[in-house]
Amino acid sequence: MQLTASNQNLGPINSAQLVGVFKAIAPRSFEKTFDGVATAQINTAMKICIDGLTHDQVNFGLSQVRDNGFCPDPAMFRKWCLGITGFGTDQQRLQDSFKGKHAALANILKWRKDSKQDITNAEKDAYDRCYEMFEEITWAKNADRAMYLAYEAFKDNYADVIKDFAEKGIKQTIWDKPKAVENKPMVLDTKPNSMLPVQTPEQKTWIESRTKELQVEGLSLPKALMQAGREFKSVGGVA
């Protein structure tokens, strides 16, 4: 029921209840938007973003969630509440049409075991950006750590890819595997080129130090490690 101007400020807006309404209206989209974020953090973010809004404004924002069929982040929801409804709407709708990052990772892992498995264009793009890290798992001394870094790098890259695709209007499609050239079998090295070649203790220290510097600049650990590896290789492995 729409609140009137005389009762729109009868009490504070409960951010936790508002988050619950979000989830009820668009459950699938909610899981994508807030994937991996703790409920307490979502509630806190929502409380900050609805500060100063009236009940009528929040009701209007919720009507936009209903009509658009997907769940925006709290900052975007505030814009909707204030009537800025056209801001990023089409891009967000397209971005929401892609698989979530965990489902995408599971799909890539199946595809690595069986190349006949279908993967999407976004999944392939994200995988290509951190291919070396997946290959590193086989040869790493600490396979568990290498696996963690590769998986996290993929999820970070996937989030970037679907954002880029949405901005460019690229839709999710099944990736078409290039057809092999007949009578020209591809010969693969038994051991792939590693992003991080064999290192001396001094070189390893340099990479670890550079990785920390990149993290301070805002990169996640997997992305910082990849960038440090690229810089290390660009100077011929000499640090």
JSON list of C-alpha atoms in Angstrom, two decimals:
[
{"chain": "A", "resi": 1, "resn": "MET", "atom": "CA", "xyz": [0.00, 0.00, 0.00]},
{"chain": "A", "resi": 2, "resn": "GLN", "atom": "CA", "xyz": [1.33, 3.41, -0.98]},
{"chain": "A", "resi": 3, "resn": "LEU", "atom": "CA", "xyz": [2.10, 5.66, 1.99]},
{"chain": "A", "resi": 4, "resn": "THR", "atom": "CA", "xyz": [0.75, 9.21, 2.02]},
{"chain": "A", "resi": 5, "resn": "ALA", "atom": "CA", "xyz": [2.80, 12.33, 2.56]},
{"chain": "A", "resi": 6, "resn": "SER", "atom": "CA", "xyz": [1.42, 12.65, 6.09]},
{"chain": "A", "resi": 7, "resn": "ASN", "atom": "CA", "xyz": [2.62, 9.25, 7.25]},
{"chain": "A", "resi": 8, "resn": "GLN", "atom": "CA", "xyz": [5.72, 8.70, 5.16]},
{"chain": "A", "resi": 9, "resn": "ASN", "atom": "CA", "xyz": [8.06, 9.47, 8.06]},
{"chain": "A", "resi": 10, "resn": "LEU", "atom": "CA", "xyz": [6.22, 7.70, 10.90]},
{"chain": "A", "resi": 11, "resn": "GLY", "atom": "CA", "xyz": [9.24, 5.58, 11.74]},
{"chain": "A", "resi": 12, "resn": "PRO", "atom": "CA", "xyz": [12.73, 4.57, 10.63]},
{"chain": "A", "resi": 13, "resn": "ILE", "atom": "CA", "xyz": [13.08, 2.20, 7.71]},
{"chain": "A", "resi": 14, "resn": "ASN", "atom": "CA", "xyz": [14.31, -1.24, 8.78]},
{"chain": "A", "resi": 15, "resn": "SER", "atom": "CA", "xyz": [17.22, -2.04, 6.46]},
{"chain": "A", "resi": 16, "resn": "ALA", "atom": "CA", "xyz": [17.17, -5.76, 7.32]},
{"chain": "A", "resi": 17, "resn": "GLN", "atom": "CA", "xyz": [13.51, -6.04, 6.37]},
{"chain": "A", "resi": 18, "resn": "LEU", "atom": "CA", "xyz": [14.21, -4.09, 3.20]},
{"chain": "A", "resi": 19, "resn": "VAL", "atom": "CA", "xyz": [16.95, -6.54, 2.24]},
{"chain": "A", "resi": 20, "resn": "GLY", "atom": "CA", "xyz": [14.48, -9.37, 2.84]},
{"chain": "A", "resi": 21, "resn": "VAL", "atom": "CA", "xyz": [11.98, -7.73, 0.48]},
{"chain": "A", "resi": 22, "resn": "PHE", "atom": "CA", "xyz": [14.75, -7.40, -2.13]},
{"chain": "A", "resi": 23, "resn": "LYS", "atom": "CA", "xyz": [15.42, -11.12, -1.91]},
{"chain": "A", "resi": 24, "resn": "ALA", "atom": "CA", "xyz": [11.73, -12.02, -2.08]},
{"chain": "A", "resi": 25, "resn": "ILE", "atom": "CA", "xyz": [11.10, -9.91, -5.20]},
{"chain": "A", "resi": 26, "resn": "ALA", "atom": "CA", "xyz": [14.08, -11.11, -7.24]},
{"chain": "A", "resi": 27, "resn": "PRO", "atom": "CA", "xyz": [15.74, -14.07, -5.46]},
{"chain": "A", "resi": 28, "resn": "ARG", "atom": "CA", "xyz": [17.95, -15.21, -8.36]},
{"chain": "A", "resi": 29, "resn": "SER", "atom": "CA", "xyz": [19.16, -11.70, -9.06]},
{"chain": "A", "resi": 30, "resn": "PHE", "atom": "CA", "xyz": [19.71, -11.07, -5.35]},
{"chain": "A", "resi": 31, "resn": "GLU", "atom": "CA", "xyz": [22.07, -14.03, -5.11]},
{"chain": "A", "resi": 32, "resn": "LYS", "atom": "CA", "xyz": [24.07, -12.75, -8.07]},
{"chain": "A", "resi": 33, "resn": "THR", "atom": "CA", "xyz": [24.28, -9.17, -6.83]},
{"chain": "A", "resi": 34, "resn": "PHE", "atom": "CA", "xyz": [25.33, -10.08, -3.30]},
{"chain": "A", "resi": 35, "resn": "ASP", "atom": "CA", "xyz": [27.24, -13.29, -4.04]},
{"chain": "A", "resi": 36, "resn": "GLY", "atom": "CA", "xyz": [29.74, -13.90, -1.24]},
{"chain": "A", "resi": 37, "resn": "VAL", "atom": "CA", "xyz": [28.70, -10.86, 0.83]},
{"chain": "A", "resi": 38, "resn": "ALA", "atom": "CA", "xyz": [27.66, -11.55, 4.43]},
{"chain": "A", "resi": 39, "resn": "THR", "atom": "CA", "xyz": [24.08, -10.66, 5.37]},
{"chain": "A", "resi": 40, "resn": "ALA", "atom": "CA", "xyz": [25.28, -8.28, 8.09]},
{"chain": "A", "resi": 41, "resn": "GLN", "atom": "CA", "xyz": [27.38, -6.39, 5.53]},
{"chain": "A", "resi": 42, "resn": "ILE", "atom": "CA", "xyz": [24.44, -6.18, 3.11]},
{"chain": "A", "resi": 43, "resn": "ASN", "atom": "CA", "xyz": [22.21, -4.79, 5.87]},
{"chain": "A", "resi": 44, "resn": "THR", "atom": "CA", "xyz": [24.84, -2.22, 6.86]},
{"chain": "A", "resi": 45, "resn": "ALA", "atom": "CA", "xyz": [25.36, -1.11, 3.26]},
{"chain": "A", "resi": 46, "resn": "MET", "atom": "CA", "xyz": [21.62, -0.78, 2.75]},
{"chain": "A", "resi": 47, "resn": "LYS", "atom": "CA", "xyz": [21.24, 1.22, 5.96]},
{"chain": "A", "resi": 48, "resn": "ILE", "atom": "CA", "xyz": [23.90, 3.67, 4.75]},
{"chain": "A", "resi": 49, "resn": "CYS", "atom": "CA", "xyz": [22.39, 4.02, 1.29]},
{"chain": "A", "resi": 50, "resn": "ILE", "atom": "CA", "xyz": [18.79, 4.63, 2.39]},
{"chain": "A", "resi": 51, "resn": "ASP", "atom": "CA", "xyz": [19.78, 7.19, 5.01]},
{"chain": "A", "resi": 52, "resn": "GLY", "atom": "CA", "xyz": [17.64, 10.30, 4.57]},
{"chain": "A", "resi": 53, "resn": "LEU", "atom": "CA", "xyz": [15.12, 8.68, 2.24]},
{"chain": "A", "resi": 54, "resn": "THR", "atom": "CA", "xyz": [11.38, 8.75, 2.95]},
{"chain": "A", "resi": 55, "resn": "HIS", "atom": "CA", "xyz": [9.11, 5.72, 2.94]},
{"chain": "A", "resi": 56, "resn": "ASP", "atom": "CA", "xyz": [7.55, 6.95, -0.30]},
{"chain": "A", "resi": 57, "resn": "GLN", "atom": "CA", "xyz": [10.96, 7.12, -1.96]},
{"chain": "A", "resi": 58, "resn": "VAL", "atom": "CA", "xyz": [11.87, 3.62, -0.79]},
{"chain": "A", "resi": 59, "resn": "ASN", "atom": "CA", "xyz": [8.49, 2.33, -2.03]},
{"chain": "A", "resi": 60, "resn": "PHE", "atom": "CA", "xyz": [9.25, 3.87, -5.42]},
{"chain": "A", "resi": 61, "resn": "GLY", "atom": "CA", "xyz": [12.66, 2.19, -5.48]},
{"chain": "A", "resi": 62, "resn": "LEU", "atom": "CA", "xyz": [11.08, -1.17, -4.66]},
{"chain": "A", "resi": 63, "resn": "SER", "atom": "CA", "xyz": [8.59, -0.72, -7.48]},
{"chain": "A", "resi": 64, "resn": "GLN", "atom": "CA", "xyz": [11.58, -0.36, -9.82]},
{"chain": "A", "resi": 65, "resn": "VAL", "atom": "CA", "xyz": [13.08, -3.60, -8.48]},
{"chain": "A", "resi": 66, "resn": "ARG", "atom": "CA", "xyz": [9.73, -5.26, -9.19]},
{"chain": "A", "resi": 67, "resn": "ASP", "atom": "CA", "xyz": [9.31, -3.78, -12.67]},
{"chain": "A", "resi": 68, "resn": "ASN", "atom": "CA", "xyz": [12.91, -4.37, -13.78]},
{"chain": "A", "resi": 69, "resn": "GLY", "atom": "CA", "xyz": [12.99, -7.88, -12.33]},
{"chain": "A", "resi": 70, "resn": "PHE", "atom": "CA", "xyz": [16.48, -7.68, -10.90]},
{"chain": "A", "resi": 71, "resn": "CYS", "atom": "CA", "xyz": [18.21, -6.53, -7.75]},
{"chain": "A", "resi": 72, "resn": "PRO", "atom": "CA", "xyz": [20.57, -3.52, -7.89]},
{"chain": "A", "resi": 73, "resn": "ASP", "atom": "CA", "xyz": [23.36, -2.89, -5.42]},
{"chain": "A", "resi": 74, "resn": "PRO", "atom": "CA", "xyz": [22.47, -0.54, -2.51]},
{"chain": "A", "resi": 75, "resn": "ALA", "atom": "CA", "xyz": [24.08, 2.51, -4.14]},
{"chain": "A", "resi": 76, "resn": "MET", "atom": "CA", "xyz": [22.10, 1.99, -7.34]},
{"chain": "A", "resi": 77, "resn": "PHE", "atom": "CA", "xyz": [18.93, 1.35, -5.33]},
{"chain": "A", "resi": 78, "resn": "ARG", "atom": "CA", "xyz": [19.30, 4.78, -3.76]},
{"chain": "A", "resi": 79, "resn": "LYS", "atom": "CA", "xyz": [19.41, 6.32, -7.25]},
{"chain": "A", "resi": 80, "resn": "TRP", "atom": "CA", "xyz": [16.22, 4.47, -8.13]},
{"chain": "A", "resi": 81, "resn": "CYS", "atom": "CA", "xyz": [14.55, 5.71, -4.95]},
{"chain": "A", "resi": 82, "resn": "LEU", "atom": "CA", "xyz": [15.46, 9.27, -5.94]},
{"chain": "A", "resi": 83, "resn": "GLY", "atom": "CA", "xyz": [13.93, 8.80, -9.37]},
{"chain": "A", "resi": 84, "resn": "ILE", "atom": "CA", "xyz": [17.14, 8.32, -11.36]},
{"chain": "A", "resi": 85, "resn": "THR", "atom": "CA", "xyz": [15.65, 5.21, -12.92]},
{"chain": "A", "resi": 86, "resn": "GLY", "atom": "CA", "xyz": [17.34, 5.24, -16.31]},
{"chain": "A", "resi": 87, "resn": "PHE", "atom": "CA", "xyz": [20.88, 5.21, -14.92]},
{"chain": "A", "resi": 88, "resn": "GLY", "atom": "CA", "xyz": [22.53, 1.96, -16.01]},
{"chain": "A", "resi": 89, "resn": "THR", "atom": "CA", "xyz": [19.22, 0.06, -16.14]},
{"chain": "A", "resi": 90, "resn": "ASP", "atom": "CA", "xyz": [19.74, -1.63, -19.52]},
{"chain": "A", "resi": 91, "resn": "GLN", "atom": "CA", "xyz": [23.35, -2.52, -18.73]},
{"chain": "A", "resi": 92, "resn": "GLN", "atom": "CA", "xyz": [22.40, -3.97, -15.35]},
{"chain": "A", "resi": 93, "resn": "ARG", "atom": "CA", "xyz": [19.63, -6.05, -16.91]},
{"chain": "A", "resi": 94, "resn": "LEU", "atom": "CA", "xyz": [22.06, -7.46, -19.46]},
{"chain": "A", "resi": 95, "resn": "GLN", "atom": "CA", "xyz": [24.72, -8.06, -16.81]},
{"chain": "A", "resi": 96, "resn": "ASP", "atom": "CA", "xyz": [22.17, -9.88, -14.67]},
{"chain": "A", "resi": 97, "resn": "SER", "atom": "CA", "xyz": [21.45, -12.29, -17.54]},
{"chain": "A", "resi": 98, "resn": "PHE", "atom": "CA", "xyz": [24.92, -13.87, -17.17]},
{"chain": "A", "resi": 99, "resn": "LYS", "atom": "CA", "xyz": [25.66, -16.79, -14.88]},
{"chain": "A", "resi": 100, "resn": "GLY", "atom": "CA", "xyz": [26.98, -16.15, -11.39]},
{"chain": "A", "resi": 101, "resn": "LYS", "atom": "CA", "xyz": [30.74, -16.40, -10.84]},
{"chain": "A", "resi": 102, "resn": "HIS", "atom": "CA", "xyz": [30.58, -19.65, -8.84]},
{"chain": "A", "resi": 103, "resn": "ALA", "atom": "CA", "xyz": [28.47, -21.37, -11.49]},
{"chain": "A", "resi": 104, "resn": "ALA", "atom": "CA", "xyz": [30.85, -20.05, -14.14]},
{"chain": "A", "resi": 105, "resn": "LEU", "atom": "CA", "xyz": [33.87, -21.46, -12.29]},
{"chain": "A", "resi": 106, "resn": "ALA", "atom": "CA", "xyz": [32.17, -24.85, -11.91]},
{"chain": "A", "resi": 107, "resn": "ASN", "atom": "CA", "xyz": [31.47, -24.84, -15.64]},
{"chain": "A", "resi": 108, "resn": "ILE", "atom": "CA", "xyz": [35.11, -24.06, -16.49]},
{"chain": "A", "resi": 109, "resn": "LEU", "atom": "CA", "xyz": [36.36, -26.86, -14.23]},
{"chain": "A", "resi": 110, "resn": "LYS", "atom": "CA", "xyz": [34.06, -29.33, -16.02]},
{"chain": "A", "resi": 111, "resn": "TRP", "atom": "CA", "xyz": [35.27, -28.03, -19.39]},
{"chain": "A", "resi": 112, "resn": "ARG", "atom": "CA", "xyz": [38.93, -28.45, -18.39]},
{"chain": "A", "resi": 113, "resn": "LYS", "atom": "CA", "xyz": [38.22, -32.12, -17.72]},
{"chain": "A", "resi": 114, "resn": "ASP", "atom": "CA", "xyz": [36.09, -32.59, -20.82]},
{"chain": "A", "resi": 115, "resn": "SER", "atom": "CA", "xyz": [36.49, -30.13, -23.69]},
{"chain": "A", "resi": 116, "resn": "LYS", "atom": "CA", "xyz": [33.17, -31.30, -25.13]},
{"chain": "A", "resi": 117, "resn": "GLN", "atom": "CA", "xyz": [31.38, -29.51, -22.29]},
{"chain": "A", "resi": 118, "resn": "ASP", "atom": "CA", "xyz": [29.77, -26.23, -23.32]},
{"chain": "A", "resi": 119, "resn": "ILE", "atom": "CA", "xyz": [31.06, -22.99, -21.83]},
{"chain": "A", "resi": 120, "resn": "THR", "atom": "CA", "xyz": [29.95, -19.42, -22.47]},
{"chain": "A", "resi": 121, "resn": "ASN", "atom": "CA", "xyz": [31.79, -16.62, -24.22]},
{"chain": "A", "resi": 122, "resn": "ALA", "atom": "CA", "xyz": [32.19, -14.79, -20.92]},
{"chain": "A", "resi": 123, "resn": "GLU", "atom": "CA", "xyz": [33.58, -17.85, -19.15]},
{"chain": "A", "resi": 124, "resn": "LYS", "atom": "CA", "xyz": [36.14, -18.41, -21.92]},
{"chain": "A", "resi": 125, "resn": "ASP", "atom": "CA", "xyz": [37.21, -14.77, -21.87]},
{"chain": "A", "resi": 126, "resn": "ALA", "atom": "CA", "xyz": [37.67, -14.81, -18.10]},
{"chain": "A", "resi": 127, "resn": "TYR", "atom": "CA", "xyz": [39.58, -18.12, -18.28]},
{"chain": "A", "resi": 128, "resn": "ASP", "atom": "CA", "xyz": [41.91, -16.80, -20.98]},
{"chain": "A", "resi": 129, "resn": "ARG", "atom": "CA", "xyz": [42.88, -13.91, -18.71]},
{"chain": "A", "resi": 130, "resn": "CYS", "atom": "CA", "xyz": [44.25, -16.29, -16.06]},
{"chain": "A", "resi": 131, "resn": "TYR", "atom": "CA", "xyz": [45.04, -19.41, -18.09]},
{"chain": "A", "resi": 132, "resn": "GLU", "atom": "CA", "xyz": [48.62, -19.52, -16.82]},
{"chain": "A", "resi": 133, "resn": "MET", "atom": "CA", "xyz": [47.46, -19.68, -13.21]},
{"chain": "A", "resi": 134, "resn": "PHE", "atom": "CA", "xyz": [45.32, -22.76, -13.91]},
{"chain": "A", "resi": 135, "resn": "GLU", "atom": "CA", "xyz": [48.25, -24.44, -15.65]},
{"chain": "A", "resi": 136, "resn": "GLU", "atom": "CA", "xyz": [50.49, -23.53, -12.72]},
{"chain": "A", "resi": 137, "resn": "ILE", "atom": "CA", "xyz": [48.39, -25.77, -10.45]},
{"chain": "A", "resi": 138, "resn": "THR", "atom": "CA", "xyz": [49.90, -28.90, -12.03]},
{"chain": "A", "resi": 139, "resn": "TRP", "atom": "CA", "xyz": [53.48, -27.83, -11.43]},
{"chain": "A", "resi": 140, "resn": "ALA", "atom": "CA", "xyz": [53.19, -25.81, -8.22]},
{"chain": "A", "resi": 141, "resn": "LYS", "atom": "CA", "xyz": [54.89, -27.03, -5.05]},
{"chain": "A", "resi": 142, "resn": "ASN", "atom": "CA", "xyz": [51.85, -25.87, -3.08]},
{"chain": "A", "resi": 143, "resn": "ALA", "atom": "CA", "xyz": [48.99, -27.05, -5.29]},
{"chain": "A", "resi": 144, "resn": "ASP", "atom": "CA", "xyz": [46.27, -25.99, -2.85]},
{"chain": "A", "resi": 145, "resn": "ARG", "atom": "CA", "xyz": [47.48, -22.40, -2.79]},
{"chain": "A", "resi": 146, "resn": "ALA", "atom": "CA", "xyz": [47.93, -22.32, -6.57]},
{"chain": "A", "resi": 147, "resn": "MET", "atom": "CA", "xyz": [44.41, -23.68, -6.98]},
{"chain": "A", "resi": 148, "resn": "TYR", "atom": "CA", "xyz": [42.97, -21.06, -4.63]},
{"chain": "A", "resi": 149, "resn": "LEU", "atom": "CA", "xyz": [44.73, -18.23, -6.46]},
{"chain": "A", "resi": 150, "resn": "ALA", "atom": "CA", "xyz": [43.62, -19.50, -9.87]},
{"chain": "A", "resi": 151, "resn": "TYR", "atom": "CA", "xyz": [40.00, -19.88, -8.81]},
{"chain": "A", "resi": 152, "resn": "GLU", "atom": "CA", "xyz": [39.89, -16.44, -7.17]},
{"chain": "A", "resi": 153, "resn": "ALA", "atom": "CA", "xyz": [41.55, -14.87, -10.21]},
{"chain": "A", "resi": 154, "resn": "PHE", "atom": "CA", "xyz": [38.94, -16.45, -12.47]},
{"chain": "A", "resi": 155, "resn": "LYS", "atom": "CA", "xyz": [36.06, -15.14, -10.36]},
{"chain": "A", "resi": 156, "resn": "ASP", "atom": "CA", "xyz": [37.58, -11.64, -10.29]},
{"chain": "A", "resi": 157, "resn": "ASN", "atom": "CA", "xyz": [38.12, -11.74, -14.05]},
{"chain": "A", "resi": 158, "resn": "TYR", "atom": "CA", "xyz": [34.62, -13.08, -14.69]},
{"chain": "A", "resi": 159, "resn": "ALA", "atom": "CA", "xyz": [33.07, -10.18, -12.78]},
{"chain": "A", "resi": 160, "resn": "ASP", "atom": "CA", "xyz": [35.12, -7.77, -14.92]},
{"chain": "A", "resi": 161, "resn": "VAL", "atom": "CA", "xyz": [34.21, -9.58, -18.15]},
{"chain": "A", "resi": 162, "resn": "ILE", "atom": "CA", "xyz": [30.44, -9.54, -17.66]},
{"chain": "A", "resi": 163, "resn": "LYS", "atom": "CA", "xyz": [30.63, -5.87, -16.72]},
{"chain": "A", "resi": 164, "resn": "ASP", "atom": "CA", "xyz": [32.61, -5.14, -19.90]},
{"chain": "A", "resi": 165, "resn": "PHE", "atom": "CA", "xyz": [30.21, -7.24, -21.98]},
{"chain": "A", "resi": 166, "resn": "ALA", "atom": "CA", "xyz": [27.20, -5.42, -20.54]},
{"chain": "A", "resi": 167, "resn": "GLU", "atom": "CA", "xyz": [28.72, -2.03, -21.32]},
{"chain": "A", "resi": 168, "resn": "LYS", "atom": "CA", "xyz": [29.37, -3.14, -24.91]},
{"chain": "A", "resi": 169, "resn": "GLY", "atom": "CA", "xyz": [25.97, -4.79, -25.31]},
{"chain": "A", "resi": 170, "resn": "ILE", "atom": "CA", "xyz": [27.45, -8.27, -25.75]},
{"chain": "A", "resi": 171, "resn": "LYS", "atom": "CA", "xyz": [25.04, -11.05, -24.75]},
{"chain": "A", "resi": 172, "resn": "GLN", "atom": "CA", "xyz": [25.89, -14.37, -23.15]},
{"chain": "A", "resi": 173, "resn": "THR", "atom": "CA", "xyz": [26.28, -17.10, -25.76]},
{"chain": "A", "resi": 174, "resn": "ILE", "atom": "CA", "xyz": [27.82, -20.56, -26.00]},
{"chain": "A", "resi": 175, "resn": "TRP", "atom": "CA", "xyz": [31.49, -20.30, -26.94]},
{"chain": "A", "resi": 176, "resn": "ASP", "atom": "CA", "xyz": [32.23, -21.80, -30.34]},
{"chain": "A", "resi": 177, "resn": "LYS", "atom": "CA", "xyz": [35.39, -23.85, -30.26]},
{"chain": "A", "resi": 178, "resn": "PRO", "atom": "CA", "xyz": [37.62, -23.10, -33.28]},
{"chain": "A", "resi": 179, "resn": "LYS", "atom": "CA", "xyz": [37.56, -25.93, -35.78]},
{"chain": "A", "resi": 180, "resn": "ALA", "atom": "CA", "xyz": [40.80, -27.87, -35.98]},
{"chain": "A", "resi": 181, "resn": "VAL", "atom": "CA", "xyz": [42.67, -27.73, -39.28]},
{"chain": "A", "resi": 182, "resn": "GLU", "atom": "CA", "xyz": [42.55, -31.15, -40.92]},
{"chain": "A", "resi": 183, "resn": "ASN", "atom": "CA", "xyz": [45.83, -33.06, -41.32]},
{"chain": "A", "resi": 184, "resn": "LYS", "atom": "CA", "xyz": [47.59, -30.53, -39.15]},
{"chain": "A", "resi": 185, "resn": "PRO", "atom": "CA", "xyz": [47.49, -31.91, -35.64]},
{"chain": "A", "resi": 186, "resn": "MET", "atom": "CA", "xyz": [48.36, -29.48, -32.92]},
{"chain": "A", "resi": 187, "resn": "VAL", "atom": "CA", "xyz": [51.44, -30.42, -30.94]},
{"chain": "A", "resi": 188, "resn": "LEU", "atom": "CA", "xyz": [51.35, -29.19, -27.37]},
{"chain": "A", "resi": 189, "resn": "ASP", "atom": "CA", "xyz": [54.27, -28.94, -25.00]},
{"chain": "A", "resi": 190, "resn": "THR", "atom": "CA", "xyz": [54.05, -31.47, -22.21]},
{"chain": "A", "resi": 191, "resn": "LYS", "atom": "CA", "xyz": [54.65, -28.67, -19.75]},
{"chain": "A", "resi": 192, "resn": "PRO", "atom": "CA", "xyz": [53.04, -25.26, -20.32]},
{"chain": "A", "resi": 193, "resn": "ASN", "atom": "CA", "xyz": [54.93, -22.04, -19.99]},
{"chain": "A", "resi": 194, "resn": "SER", "atom": "CA", "xyz": [54.55, -20.85, -16.43]},
{"chain": "A", "resi": 195, "resn": "MET", "atom": "CA", "xyz": [53.65, -17.30, -15.51]},
{"chain": "A", "resi": 196, "resn": "LEU", "atom": "CA", "xyz": [56.29, -17.58, -12.79]},
{"chain": "A", "resi": 197, "resn": "PRO", "atom": "CA", "xyz": [59.42, -19.41, -14.00]},
{"chain": "A", "resi": 198, "resn": "VAL", "atom": "CA", "xyz": [61.89, -21.05, -11.66]},
{"chain": "A", "resi": 199, "resn": "GLN", "atom": "CA", "xyz": [63.10, -18.36, -9.30]},
{"chain": "A", "resi": 200, "resn": "THR", "atom": "CA", "xyz": [66.04, -17.75, -7.05]},
{"chain": "A", "resi": 201, "resn": "PRO", "atom": "CA", "xyz": [65.29, -16.73, -3.44]},
{"chain": "A", "resi": 202, "resn": "GLU", "atom": "CA", "xyz": [66.07, -13.11, -4.39]},
{"chain": "A", "resi": 203, "resn": "GLN", "atom": "CA", "xyz": [63.70, -13.19, -7.36]},
{"chain": "A", "resi": 204, "resn": "LYS", "atom": "CA", "xyz": [60.96, -14.78, -5.28]},
{"chain": "A", "resi": 205, "resn": "THR", "atom": "CA", "xyz": [61.38, -12.04, -2.69]},
{"chain": "A", "resi": 206, "resn": "TRP", "atom": "CA", "xyz": [61.07, -9.41, -5.43]},
{"chain": "A", "resi": 207, "resn": "ILE", "atom": "CA", "xyz": [57.83, -10.92, -6.74]},
{"chain": "A", "resi": 208, "resn": "GLU", "atom": "CA", "xyz": [56.35, -11.17, -3.24]},
{"chain": "A", "resi": 209, "resn": "SER", "atom": "CA", "xyz": [57.32, -7.57, -2.53]},
{"chain": "A", "resi": 210, "resn": "ARG", "atom": "CA", "xyz": [55.88, -6.33, -5.83]},
{"chain": "A", "resi": 211, "resn": "THR", "atom": "CA", "xyz": [52.68, -8.30, -5.21]},
{"chain": "A", "resi": 212, "resn": "LYS", "atom": "CA", "xyz": [52.21, -6.53, -1.86]},
{"chain": "A", "resi": 213, "resn": "GLU", "atom": "CA", "xyz": [52.78, -3.15, -3.54]},
{"chain": "A", "resi": 214, "resn": "LEU", "atom": "CA", "xyz": [50.10, -3.92, -6.13]},
{"chain": "A", "resi": 215, "resn": "GLN", "atom": "CA", "xyz": [47.70, -5.02, -3.39]},
{"chain": "A", "resi": 216, "resn": "VAL", "atom": "CA", "xyz": [48.21, -1.66, -1.67]},
{"chain": "A", "resi": 217, "resn": "GLU", "atom": "CA", "xyz": [47.30, -0.03, -4.99]},
{"chain": "A", "resi": 218, "resn": "GLY", "atom": "CA", "xyz": [43.97, -1.86, -4.89]},
{"chain": "A", "resi": 219, "resn": "LEU", "atom": "CA", "xyz": [44.48, -5.16, -6.76]},
{"chain": "A", "resi": 220, "resn": "SER", "atom": "CA", "xyz": [43.25, -8.42, -5.26]},
{"chain": "A", "resi": 221, "resn": "LEU", "atom": "CA", "xyz": [45.90, -11.00, -4.33]},
{"chain": "A", "resi": 222, "resn": "PRO", "atom": "CA", "xyz": [45.37, -13.17, -7.45]},
{"chain": "A", "resi": 223, "resn": "LYS", "atom": "CA", "xyz": [45.44, -10.17, -9.80]},
{"chain": "A", "resi": 224, "resn": "ALA", "atom": "CA", "xyz": [48.45, -8.68, -8.01]},
{"chain": "A", "resi": 225, "resn": "LEU", "atom": "CA", "xyz": [50.33, -11.97, -8.32]},
{"chain": "A", "resi": 226, "resn": "MET", "atom": "CA", "xyz": [49.52, -12.20, -12.03]},
{"chain": "A", "resi": 227, "resn": "GLN", "atom": "CA", "xyz": [50.68, -8.64, -12.63]},
{"chain": "A", "resi": 228, "resn": "ALA", "atom": "CA", "xyz": [53.90, -9.20, -10.67]},
{"chain": "A", "resi": 229, "resn": "GLY", "atom": "CA", "xyz": [54.52, -12.33, -12.74]},
{"chain": "A", "resi": 230, "resn": "ARG", "atom": "CA", "xyz": [54.04, -10.40, -15.99]},
{"chain": "A", "resi": 231, "resn": "GLU", "atom": "CA", "xyz": [56.45, -7.69, -14.85]},
{"chain": "A", "resi": 232, "resn": "PHE", "atom": "CA", "xyz": [58.95, -10.35, -13.81]},
{"chain": "A", "resi": 233, "resn": "LYS", "atom": "CA", "xyz": [58.77, -12.03, -17.24]},
{"chain": "A", "resi": 234, "resn": "SER", "atom": "CA", "xyz": [58.91, -8.71, -19.11]},
{"chain": "A", "resi": 235, "resn": "VAL", "atom": "CA", "xyz": [62.40, -8.06, -17.75]},
{"chain": "A", "resi": 236, "resn": "GLY", "atom": "CA", "xyz": [63.57, -11.53, -18.64]},
{"chain": "A", "resi": 237, "resn": "GLY", "atom": "CA", "xyz": [63.19, -12.94, -15.15]},
{"chain": "A", "resi": 238, "resn": "VAL", "atom": "CA", "xyz": [65.86, -10.62, -13.81]},
{"chain": "A", "resi": 239, "resn": "ALA", "atom": "CA", "xyz": [64.98, -8.65, -10.69]}
]
